[in-house]
Coordinates of C-alpha atoms and ligand atoms in Angstrom, one line a residue:
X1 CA 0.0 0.0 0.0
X2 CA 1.0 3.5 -0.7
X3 CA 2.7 5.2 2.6
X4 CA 0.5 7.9 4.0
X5 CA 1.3 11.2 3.5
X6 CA -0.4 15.2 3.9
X7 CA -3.4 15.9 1.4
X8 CA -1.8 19.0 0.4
X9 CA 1.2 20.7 -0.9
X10 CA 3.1 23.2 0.5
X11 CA 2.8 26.8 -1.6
X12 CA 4.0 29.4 0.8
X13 CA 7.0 29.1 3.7
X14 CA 7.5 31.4 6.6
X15 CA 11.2 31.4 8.1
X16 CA 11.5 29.9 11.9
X17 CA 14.0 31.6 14.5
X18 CA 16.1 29.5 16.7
X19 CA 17.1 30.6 19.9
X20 CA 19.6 29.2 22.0
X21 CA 18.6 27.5 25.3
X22 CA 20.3 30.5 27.5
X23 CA 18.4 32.5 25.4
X24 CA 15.6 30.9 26.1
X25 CA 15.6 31.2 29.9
X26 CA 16.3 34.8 30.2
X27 CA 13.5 35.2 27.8
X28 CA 11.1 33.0 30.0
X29 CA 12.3 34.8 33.2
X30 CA 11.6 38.3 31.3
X31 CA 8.5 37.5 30.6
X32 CA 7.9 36.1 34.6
X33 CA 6.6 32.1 33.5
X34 CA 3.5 33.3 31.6
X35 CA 3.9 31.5 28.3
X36 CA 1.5 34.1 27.0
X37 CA 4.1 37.1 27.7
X38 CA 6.6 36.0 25.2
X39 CA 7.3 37.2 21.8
X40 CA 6.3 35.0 19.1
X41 CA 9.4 35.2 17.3
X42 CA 11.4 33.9 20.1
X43 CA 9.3 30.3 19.9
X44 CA 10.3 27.8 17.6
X45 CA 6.9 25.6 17.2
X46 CA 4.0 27.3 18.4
X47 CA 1.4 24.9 20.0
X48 CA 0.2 27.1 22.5
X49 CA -3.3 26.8 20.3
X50 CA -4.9 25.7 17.1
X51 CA -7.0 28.8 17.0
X52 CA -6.5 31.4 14.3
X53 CA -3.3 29.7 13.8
X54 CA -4.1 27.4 10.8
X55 CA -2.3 27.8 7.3
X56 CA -5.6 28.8 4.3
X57 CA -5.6 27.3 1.5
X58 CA -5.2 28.7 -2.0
X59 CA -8.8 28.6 -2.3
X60 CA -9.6 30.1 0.8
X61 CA -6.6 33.2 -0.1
X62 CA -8.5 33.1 -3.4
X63 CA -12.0 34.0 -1.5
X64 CA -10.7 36.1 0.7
X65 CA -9.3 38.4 -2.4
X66 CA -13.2 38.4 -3.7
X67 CA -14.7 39.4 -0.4
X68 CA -17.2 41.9 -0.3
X69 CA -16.9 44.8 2.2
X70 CA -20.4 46.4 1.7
X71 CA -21.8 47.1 5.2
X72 CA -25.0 46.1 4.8
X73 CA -26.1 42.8 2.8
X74 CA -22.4 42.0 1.5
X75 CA -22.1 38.9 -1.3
X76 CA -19.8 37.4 1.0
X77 CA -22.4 37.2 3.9
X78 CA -24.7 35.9 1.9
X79 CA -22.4 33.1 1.2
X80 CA -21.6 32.5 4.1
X81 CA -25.2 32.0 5.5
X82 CA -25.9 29.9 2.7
X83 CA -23.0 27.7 3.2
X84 CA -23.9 27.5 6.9
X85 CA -27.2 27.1 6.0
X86 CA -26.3 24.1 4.0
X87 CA -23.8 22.1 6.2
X88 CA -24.9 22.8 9.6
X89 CA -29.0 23.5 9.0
X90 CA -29.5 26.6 10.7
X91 CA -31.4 28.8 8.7
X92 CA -30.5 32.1 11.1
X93 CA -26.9 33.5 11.1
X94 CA -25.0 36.3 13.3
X95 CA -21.4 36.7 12.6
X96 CA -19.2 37.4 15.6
X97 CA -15.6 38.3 15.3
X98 CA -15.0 35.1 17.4
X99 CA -16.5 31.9 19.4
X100 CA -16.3 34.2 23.2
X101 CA -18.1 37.4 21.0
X102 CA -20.7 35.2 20.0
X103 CA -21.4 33.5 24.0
X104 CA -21.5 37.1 25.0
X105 CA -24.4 37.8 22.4
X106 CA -26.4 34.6 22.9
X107 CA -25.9 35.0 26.7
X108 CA -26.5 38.4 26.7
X109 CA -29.8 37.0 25.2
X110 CA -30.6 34.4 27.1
X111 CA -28.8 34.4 30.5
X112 CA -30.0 36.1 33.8
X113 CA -28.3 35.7 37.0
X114 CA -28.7 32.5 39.1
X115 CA -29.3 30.7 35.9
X116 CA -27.5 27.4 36.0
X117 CA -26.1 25.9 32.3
X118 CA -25.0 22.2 32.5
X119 CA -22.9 21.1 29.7
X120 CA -19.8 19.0 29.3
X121 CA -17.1 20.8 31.1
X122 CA -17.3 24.3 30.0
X123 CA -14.8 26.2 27.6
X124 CA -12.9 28.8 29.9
X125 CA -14.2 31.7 27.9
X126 CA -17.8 30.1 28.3
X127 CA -17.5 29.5 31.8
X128 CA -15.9 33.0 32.0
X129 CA -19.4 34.2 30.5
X130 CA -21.4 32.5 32.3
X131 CA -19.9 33.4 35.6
X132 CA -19.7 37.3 34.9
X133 CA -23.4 37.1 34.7
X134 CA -23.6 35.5 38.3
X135 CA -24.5 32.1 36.9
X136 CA -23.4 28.5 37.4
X137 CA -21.8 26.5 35.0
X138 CA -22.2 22.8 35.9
X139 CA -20.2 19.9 34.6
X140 CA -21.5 16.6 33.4
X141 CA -19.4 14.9 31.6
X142 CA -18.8 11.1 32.5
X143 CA -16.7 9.7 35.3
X144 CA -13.9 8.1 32.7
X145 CA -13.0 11.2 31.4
X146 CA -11.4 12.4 34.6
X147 CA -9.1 9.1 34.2
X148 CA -6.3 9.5 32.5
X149 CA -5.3 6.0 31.4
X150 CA -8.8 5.0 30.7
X151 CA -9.3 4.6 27.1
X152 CA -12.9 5.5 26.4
X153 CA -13.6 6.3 22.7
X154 CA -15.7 8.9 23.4
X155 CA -14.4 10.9 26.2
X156 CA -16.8 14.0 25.9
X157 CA -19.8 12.3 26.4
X158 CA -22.0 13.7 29.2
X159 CA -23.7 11.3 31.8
X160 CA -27.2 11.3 31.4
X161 CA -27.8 10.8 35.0
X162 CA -25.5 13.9 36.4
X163 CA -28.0 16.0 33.7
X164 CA -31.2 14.9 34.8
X165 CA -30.1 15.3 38.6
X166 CA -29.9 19.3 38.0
X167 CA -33.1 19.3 36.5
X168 CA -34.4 17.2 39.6
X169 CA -32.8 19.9 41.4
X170 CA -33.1 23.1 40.1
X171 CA -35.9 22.8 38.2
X172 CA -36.0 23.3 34.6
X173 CA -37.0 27.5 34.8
X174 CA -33.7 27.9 35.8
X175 CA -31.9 26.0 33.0
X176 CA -31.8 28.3 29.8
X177 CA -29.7 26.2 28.0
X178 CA -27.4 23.0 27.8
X179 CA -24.4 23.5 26.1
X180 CA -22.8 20.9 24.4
X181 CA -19.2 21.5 23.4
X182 CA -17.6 19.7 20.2
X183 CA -14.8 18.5 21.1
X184 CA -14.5 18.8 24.3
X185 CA -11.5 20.9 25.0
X186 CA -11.2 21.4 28.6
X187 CA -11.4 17.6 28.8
X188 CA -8.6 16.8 26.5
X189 CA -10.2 17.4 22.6
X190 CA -12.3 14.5 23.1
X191 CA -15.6 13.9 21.3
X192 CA -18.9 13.0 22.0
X193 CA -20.6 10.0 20.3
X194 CA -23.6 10.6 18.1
X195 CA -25.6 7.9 20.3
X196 CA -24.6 10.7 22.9
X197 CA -25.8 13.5 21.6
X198 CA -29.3 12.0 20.9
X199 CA -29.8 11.4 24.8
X200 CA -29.1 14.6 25.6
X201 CA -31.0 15.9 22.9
X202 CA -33.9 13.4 24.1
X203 CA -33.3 14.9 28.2
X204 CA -33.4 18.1 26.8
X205 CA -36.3 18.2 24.5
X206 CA -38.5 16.2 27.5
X207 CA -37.9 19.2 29.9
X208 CA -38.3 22.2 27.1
X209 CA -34.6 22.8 27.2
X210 CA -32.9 24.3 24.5
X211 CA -29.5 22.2 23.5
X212 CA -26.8 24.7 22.2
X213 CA -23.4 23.6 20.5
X214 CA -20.1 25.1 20.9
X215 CA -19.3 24.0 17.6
X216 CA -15.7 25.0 17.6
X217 CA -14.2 21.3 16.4
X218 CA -17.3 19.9 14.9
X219 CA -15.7 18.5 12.0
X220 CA -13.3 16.7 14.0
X221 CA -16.1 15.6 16.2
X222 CA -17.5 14.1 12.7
X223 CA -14.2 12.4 12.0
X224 CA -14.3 10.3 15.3
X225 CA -18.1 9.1 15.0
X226 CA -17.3 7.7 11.8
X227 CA -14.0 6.3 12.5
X228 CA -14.7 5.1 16.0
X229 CA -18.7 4.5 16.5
X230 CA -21.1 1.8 14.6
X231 CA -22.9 2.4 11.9
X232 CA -20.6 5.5 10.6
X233 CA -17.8 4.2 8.7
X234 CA -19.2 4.6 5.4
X235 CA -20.6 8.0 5.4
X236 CA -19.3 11.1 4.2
X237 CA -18.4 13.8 7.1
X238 CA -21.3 16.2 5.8
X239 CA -23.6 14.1 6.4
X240 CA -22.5 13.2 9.9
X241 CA -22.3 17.0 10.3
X242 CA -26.0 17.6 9.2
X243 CA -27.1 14.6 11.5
X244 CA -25.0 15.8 14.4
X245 CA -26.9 19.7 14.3
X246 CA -30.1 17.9 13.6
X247 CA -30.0 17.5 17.5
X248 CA -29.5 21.1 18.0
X249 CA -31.3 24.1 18.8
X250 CA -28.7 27.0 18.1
X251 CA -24.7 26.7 17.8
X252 CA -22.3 29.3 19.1
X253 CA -18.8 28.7 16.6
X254 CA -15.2 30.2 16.9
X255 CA -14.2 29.6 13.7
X256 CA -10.9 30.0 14.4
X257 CA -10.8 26.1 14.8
X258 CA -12.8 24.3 12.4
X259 CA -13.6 27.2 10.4
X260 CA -9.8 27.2 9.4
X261 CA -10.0 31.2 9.1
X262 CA -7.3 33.5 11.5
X263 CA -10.3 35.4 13.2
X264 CA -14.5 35.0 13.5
X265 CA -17.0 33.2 15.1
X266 CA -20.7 32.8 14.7
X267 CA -24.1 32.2 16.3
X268 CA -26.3 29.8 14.2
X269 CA -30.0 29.6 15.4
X270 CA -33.3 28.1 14.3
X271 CA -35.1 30.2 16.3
X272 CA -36.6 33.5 15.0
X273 CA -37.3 34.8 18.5
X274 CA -34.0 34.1 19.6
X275 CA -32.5 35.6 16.8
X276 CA -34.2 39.1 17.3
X277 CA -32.9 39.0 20.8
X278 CA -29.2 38.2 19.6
X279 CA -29.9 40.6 16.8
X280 CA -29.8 43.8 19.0
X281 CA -26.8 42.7 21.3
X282 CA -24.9 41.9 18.0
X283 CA -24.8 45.2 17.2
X284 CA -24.0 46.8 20.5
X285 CA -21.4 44.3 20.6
X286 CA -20.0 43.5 17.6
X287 CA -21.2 45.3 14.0
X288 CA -24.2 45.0 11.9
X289 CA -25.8 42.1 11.4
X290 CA -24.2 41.3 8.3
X291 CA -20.6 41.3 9.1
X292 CA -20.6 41.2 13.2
X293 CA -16.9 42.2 13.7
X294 CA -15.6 40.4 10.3
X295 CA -14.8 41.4 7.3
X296 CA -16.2 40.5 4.2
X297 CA -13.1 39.1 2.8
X298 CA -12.7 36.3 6.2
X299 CA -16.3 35.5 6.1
X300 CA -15.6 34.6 2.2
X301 CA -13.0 32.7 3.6
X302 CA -14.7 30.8 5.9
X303 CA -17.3 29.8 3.4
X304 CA -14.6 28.0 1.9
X305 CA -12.7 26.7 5.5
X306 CA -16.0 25.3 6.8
X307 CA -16.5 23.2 2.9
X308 CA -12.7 22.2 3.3
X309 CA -12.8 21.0 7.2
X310 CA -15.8 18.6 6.6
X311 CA -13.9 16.6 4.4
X312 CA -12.6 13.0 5.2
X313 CA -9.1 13.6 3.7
X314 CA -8.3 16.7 5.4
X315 CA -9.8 15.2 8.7
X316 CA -7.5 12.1 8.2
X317 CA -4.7 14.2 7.8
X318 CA -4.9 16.4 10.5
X319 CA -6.3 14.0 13.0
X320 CA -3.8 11.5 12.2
X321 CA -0.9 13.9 12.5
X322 CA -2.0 14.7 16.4
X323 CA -1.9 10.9 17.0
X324 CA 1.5 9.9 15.3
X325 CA 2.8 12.8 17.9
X326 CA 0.6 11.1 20.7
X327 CA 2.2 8.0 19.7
X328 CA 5.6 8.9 20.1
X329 CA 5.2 10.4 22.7
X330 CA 4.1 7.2 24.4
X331 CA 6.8 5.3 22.3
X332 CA 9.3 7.2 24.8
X333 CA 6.7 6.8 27.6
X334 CA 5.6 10.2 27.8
X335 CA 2.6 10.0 30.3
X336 CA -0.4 11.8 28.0
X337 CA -3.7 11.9 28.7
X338 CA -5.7 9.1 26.7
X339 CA -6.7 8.3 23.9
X340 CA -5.3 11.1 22.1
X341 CA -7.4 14.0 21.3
X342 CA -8.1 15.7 17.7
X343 CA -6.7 19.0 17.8
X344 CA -4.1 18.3 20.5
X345 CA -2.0 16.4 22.5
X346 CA -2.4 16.3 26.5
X347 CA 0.8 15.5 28.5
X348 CA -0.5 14.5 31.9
X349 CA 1.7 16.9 34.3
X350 CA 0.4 15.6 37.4
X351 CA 2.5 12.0 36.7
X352 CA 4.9 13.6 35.0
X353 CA 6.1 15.3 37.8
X354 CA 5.4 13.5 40.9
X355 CA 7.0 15.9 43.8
X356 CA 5.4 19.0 42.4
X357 CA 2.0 19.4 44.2
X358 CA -1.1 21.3 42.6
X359 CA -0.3 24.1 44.3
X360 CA 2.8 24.8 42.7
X361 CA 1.6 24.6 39.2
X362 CA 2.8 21.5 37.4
X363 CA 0.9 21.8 34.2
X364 CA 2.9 25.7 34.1
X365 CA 5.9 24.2 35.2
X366 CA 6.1 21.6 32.6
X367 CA 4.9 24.6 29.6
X368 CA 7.8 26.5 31.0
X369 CA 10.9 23.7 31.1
X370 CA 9.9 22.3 27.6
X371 CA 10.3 26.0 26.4
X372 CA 13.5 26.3 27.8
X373 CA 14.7 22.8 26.4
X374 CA 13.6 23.4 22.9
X375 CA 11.7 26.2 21.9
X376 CA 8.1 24.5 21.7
X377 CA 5.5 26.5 23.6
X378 CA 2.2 24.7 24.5
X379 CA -0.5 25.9 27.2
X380 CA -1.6 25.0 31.0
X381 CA -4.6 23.4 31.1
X382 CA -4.6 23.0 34.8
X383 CA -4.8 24.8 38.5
X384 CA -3.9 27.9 36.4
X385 CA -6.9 27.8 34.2
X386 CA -9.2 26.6 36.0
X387 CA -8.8 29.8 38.4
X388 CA -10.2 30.2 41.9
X389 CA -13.9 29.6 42.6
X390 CA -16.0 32.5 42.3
X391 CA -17.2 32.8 45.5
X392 CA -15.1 31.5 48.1
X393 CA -12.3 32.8 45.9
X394 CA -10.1 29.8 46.6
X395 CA -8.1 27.7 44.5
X396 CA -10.0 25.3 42.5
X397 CA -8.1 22.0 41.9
X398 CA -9.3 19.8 38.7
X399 CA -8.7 16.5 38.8
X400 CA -6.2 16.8 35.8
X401 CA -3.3 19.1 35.6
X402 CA -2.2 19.0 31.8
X403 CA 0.2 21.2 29.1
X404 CA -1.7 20.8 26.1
X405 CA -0.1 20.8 22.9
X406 CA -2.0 22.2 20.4
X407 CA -1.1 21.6 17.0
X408 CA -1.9 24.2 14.5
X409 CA -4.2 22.7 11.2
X410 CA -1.6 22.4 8.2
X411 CA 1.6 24.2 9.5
X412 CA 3.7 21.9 10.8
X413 CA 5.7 19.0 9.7
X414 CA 6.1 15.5 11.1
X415 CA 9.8 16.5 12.1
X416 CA 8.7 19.4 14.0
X417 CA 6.7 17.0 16.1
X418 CA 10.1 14.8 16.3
X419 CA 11.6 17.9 18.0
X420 CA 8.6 18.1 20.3
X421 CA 9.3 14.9 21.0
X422 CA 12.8 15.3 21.8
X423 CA 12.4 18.3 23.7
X424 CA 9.7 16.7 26.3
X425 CA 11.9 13.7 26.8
X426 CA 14.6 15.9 27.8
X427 CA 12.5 17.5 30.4
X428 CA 11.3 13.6 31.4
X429 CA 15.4 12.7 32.0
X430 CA 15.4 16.1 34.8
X431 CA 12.1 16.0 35.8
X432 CA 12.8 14.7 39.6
X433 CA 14.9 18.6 39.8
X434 CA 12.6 20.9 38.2
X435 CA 10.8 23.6 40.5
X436 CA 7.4 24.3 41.2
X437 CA 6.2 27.9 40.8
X438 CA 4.1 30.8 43.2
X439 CA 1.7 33.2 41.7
X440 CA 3.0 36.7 42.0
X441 CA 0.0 38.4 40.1
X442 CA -3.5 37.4 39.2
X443 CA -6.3 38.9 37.5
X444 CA -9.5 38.6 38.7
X445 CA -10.9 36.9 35.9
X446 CA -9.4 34.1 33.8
X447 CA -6.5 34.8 35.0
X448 CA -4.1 32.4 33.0
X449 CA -3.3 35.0 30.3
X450 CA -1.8 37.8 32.6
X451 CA -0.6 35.9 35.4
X452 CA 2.9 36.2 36.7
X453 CA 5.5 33.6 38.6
X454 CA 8.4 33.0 40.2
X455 CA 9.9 30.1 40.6
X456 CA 10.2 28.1 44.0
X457 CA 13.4 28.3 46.0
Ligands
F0G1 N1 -15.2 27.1 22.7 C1 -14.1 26.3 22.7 C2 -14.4 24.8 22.8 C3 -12.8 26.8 22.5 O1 -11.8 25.9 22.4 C4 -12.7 28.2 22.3 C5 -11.4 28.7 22.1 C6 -13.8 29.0 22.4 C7 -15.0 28.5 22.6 C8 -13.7 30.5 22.3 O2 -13.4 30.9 21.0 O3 -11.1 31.9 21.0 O4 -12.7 32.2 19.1 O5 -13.2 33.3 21.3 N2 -10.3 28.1 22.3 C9 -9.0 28.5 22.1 C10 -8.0 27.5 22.5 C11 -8.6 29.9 22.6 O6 -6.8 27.7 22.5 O7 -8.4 26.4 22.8 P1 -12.6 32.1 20.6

């Protein structure tokens, strides 16, 4: 058989930087352990996220040189709603100029305070939205995904059971929405079966609950029902994607992802009601109701991203280059978070560095000594994120501490992942004399972005 290799070719380069490793950890001190706070010219391989990061393809630069900048009723709205219309089903549009813009319209909406939103562990920008407006998010997602080793395929799914207990609870009055996130980030890019998604459409359509999608990997989503649940295997990604949105009532989107476009986001809705609400806030907070904080040439683009992300080959290619890093990574017995996610790997920090408690960061600690050994940047997704709880104000602990490596859709190579590679098991060879960290400042508010350390005595 033919060796696997991309479904594309490579058009346009841009020239990496290398740094040296002193370099590298004056640069990391400067910038006082926030990941965020460095330049990006001083990081070699940028996986710090897959969003807005991906590489367009020639016939997305193509539509983005025929977009239309009208204000009002652009050609390259129109599009776009049509091609959304047409893949996802939702005959009402809003562009955003990203996925948080368009939770802070629909919540804006539909959120009061005291609300509670179940879904399957909350985005940080959603949660972030929901807690400004004094609500509760509540998380329930299944008991496996909280373990690292345990090889479910479909680690996003929520537990029926934890859902219906809220409503038991709470009462369904104070339940606005379910959100639905595809796939789940927060617990490690892992998706939610199609047999899932029904129940909780089932739950939610019993008690008069509207189901919402964050929609931000829904293609990848697609891949894994049909390469990983019955019945799938045969069918083409657009239809999975039309039966998956069958389920739901409205969709909030950062394109950034899926989307393949640098910047937007989106509210899809089948609801006219709903979409008069949004309509108003959309304006206040973003732009008309045509463009929403984009312009016309990157929603023209992302007509085209959202046609080229719901295909099987480019799935395949991108999904398939996340694992062979997983893989490796386990070859060298990396500990990662299992099984591997679509958009991104998961090293598990907490086994990675046994004498480093919670308290001290691991997930951070890890981001920071992989820098410093080779240039790769990744992300916390740990104690740091997470943040303090809202009103005690203390330290919330997850269960998993993890630096994610997000890998960008179509930019890098297989041998950048090799250095990746290299550079982690480096860090695994010293990892019994690496330091933990302490919080010098924190923002109120998601405070992972702006947060400053220093490292432990
Ligand atoms: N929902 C999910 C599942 C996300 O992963 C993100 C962003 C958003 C919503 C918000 O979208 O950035 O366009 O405002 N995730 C990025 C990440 C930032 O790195 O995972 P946005």
């Amino acid at each position: 058989m033919i060796p696997y290799a991309e479904p594309f070719k490579i058009k346009m380069v841009e020239l990496l930087k290398r740094t040296t490793r002193e370099e590298r950890e004056k640069l990391i001190r400067d910038a006082e352990y926030n990941l965020f706070a460095l330049k990006a010219e001083n990081v070699y391989i940028d996986l710090l996220t897959d969003s807005g990061t991906g590489a367009m393809s020639d016939v997305q630069w193509a539509a983005l040189m025929r977009g239309d900048e009208s204000y009002a009723g652009s050609r390259s709205f129109i599009d776009l709603k049509a091609t959304i219309e047409e893949l996802l089903g939702f005959p009402y549009m809003l562009p955003t100029h990203q996925g948080r813009a368009a939770e802070n319209v629909l919540f804006s909406a539909i959120l009061k305070e005291g609300d509670i939103v179940p879904g399957n562990s909350h985005f940080d920008t959603t949660k972030g939205h929901i807690e400004f407006r004094k609500a509760v998010a509540v998380d329930c997602t299944i008991d496996e995904a909280f373990e690292v080793n345990y090889e479910h395929p479909f680690k996003g799914n929520v537990d029926p059971e934890k859902f219906e207990k809220i409503i038991r609870e709470h009462g369904t009055e104070k339940i606005p929405l379910f959100i639905l996130t595809l796939t789940c980030n927060s617990g490690g890019g892992q998706p939610v079966s199609m047999e899932n998604i029904k129940q909780v459409s089932a739950i939610c359509k019993k008690h008069n609950i509207p189901l919402y999608f964050d929609a931000a990997r829904f293609s990848e989503n697609a891949y894994f029902i049909r390469t990983r649940e019955e019945g799938y295997a045969d069918k083409p990604i657009k239809e999975i994607v039309r039966e998956m949105f069958s389920y739901a009532d409205g969709t909030t989107m950062s394109s950034k992802k899926d989307g393949i476009v640098n910047i937007g986001g989106f509210i899809g809705l089948h609801d006219p009601k709903v979409y008069e609400k949004c309509m108003t806030f959309n304006i206040m907070f973003e732009g008309f109701i045509t463009y929403g904080g984009m312009a016309g040439r990157d929603m023209s683009a992302l007509a085209a991203g959202l046609r080229e992300s719901t295909e099987y080959d480019y799935l395949e290619g991108r999904i398939s280059q996340v694992r062979r890093l997983g893989e490796r990574l386990i070859e060298e017995g990396i500990p990662i978070l299992k099984p591997i996610g679509g958009h991104a790997v998961y090293v598990d920090a907490l086994s990675f560095f046994p004498d480093i408690p919670q308290s001290e960061y691991p997930g951070q600690v890890l981001g920071i000594e992989l820098y410093i050994e080779a240039g790769v940047r990744g992300v916390e997704i740990g104690t740091v994120l997470v943040d303090r709880d809202p009103i005690s104000r203390k330290n919330r602990y997850p269960k998993l501490d993890l630096l994610r490596l997000a890998i960008p859709r179509r930019v890098y190579t297989d041998n950048h992942m090799e250095v990746v590679v290299w550079g982690l098991k480096k860090v695994w060879e010293r990892r019994h004399s690496c330091r933990g960290l302490e919080i010098t400042y924190e923002a109120p508010i998601m405070r992972h972005f702006t947060a400053r350390f220093k490292q432990k005595g």
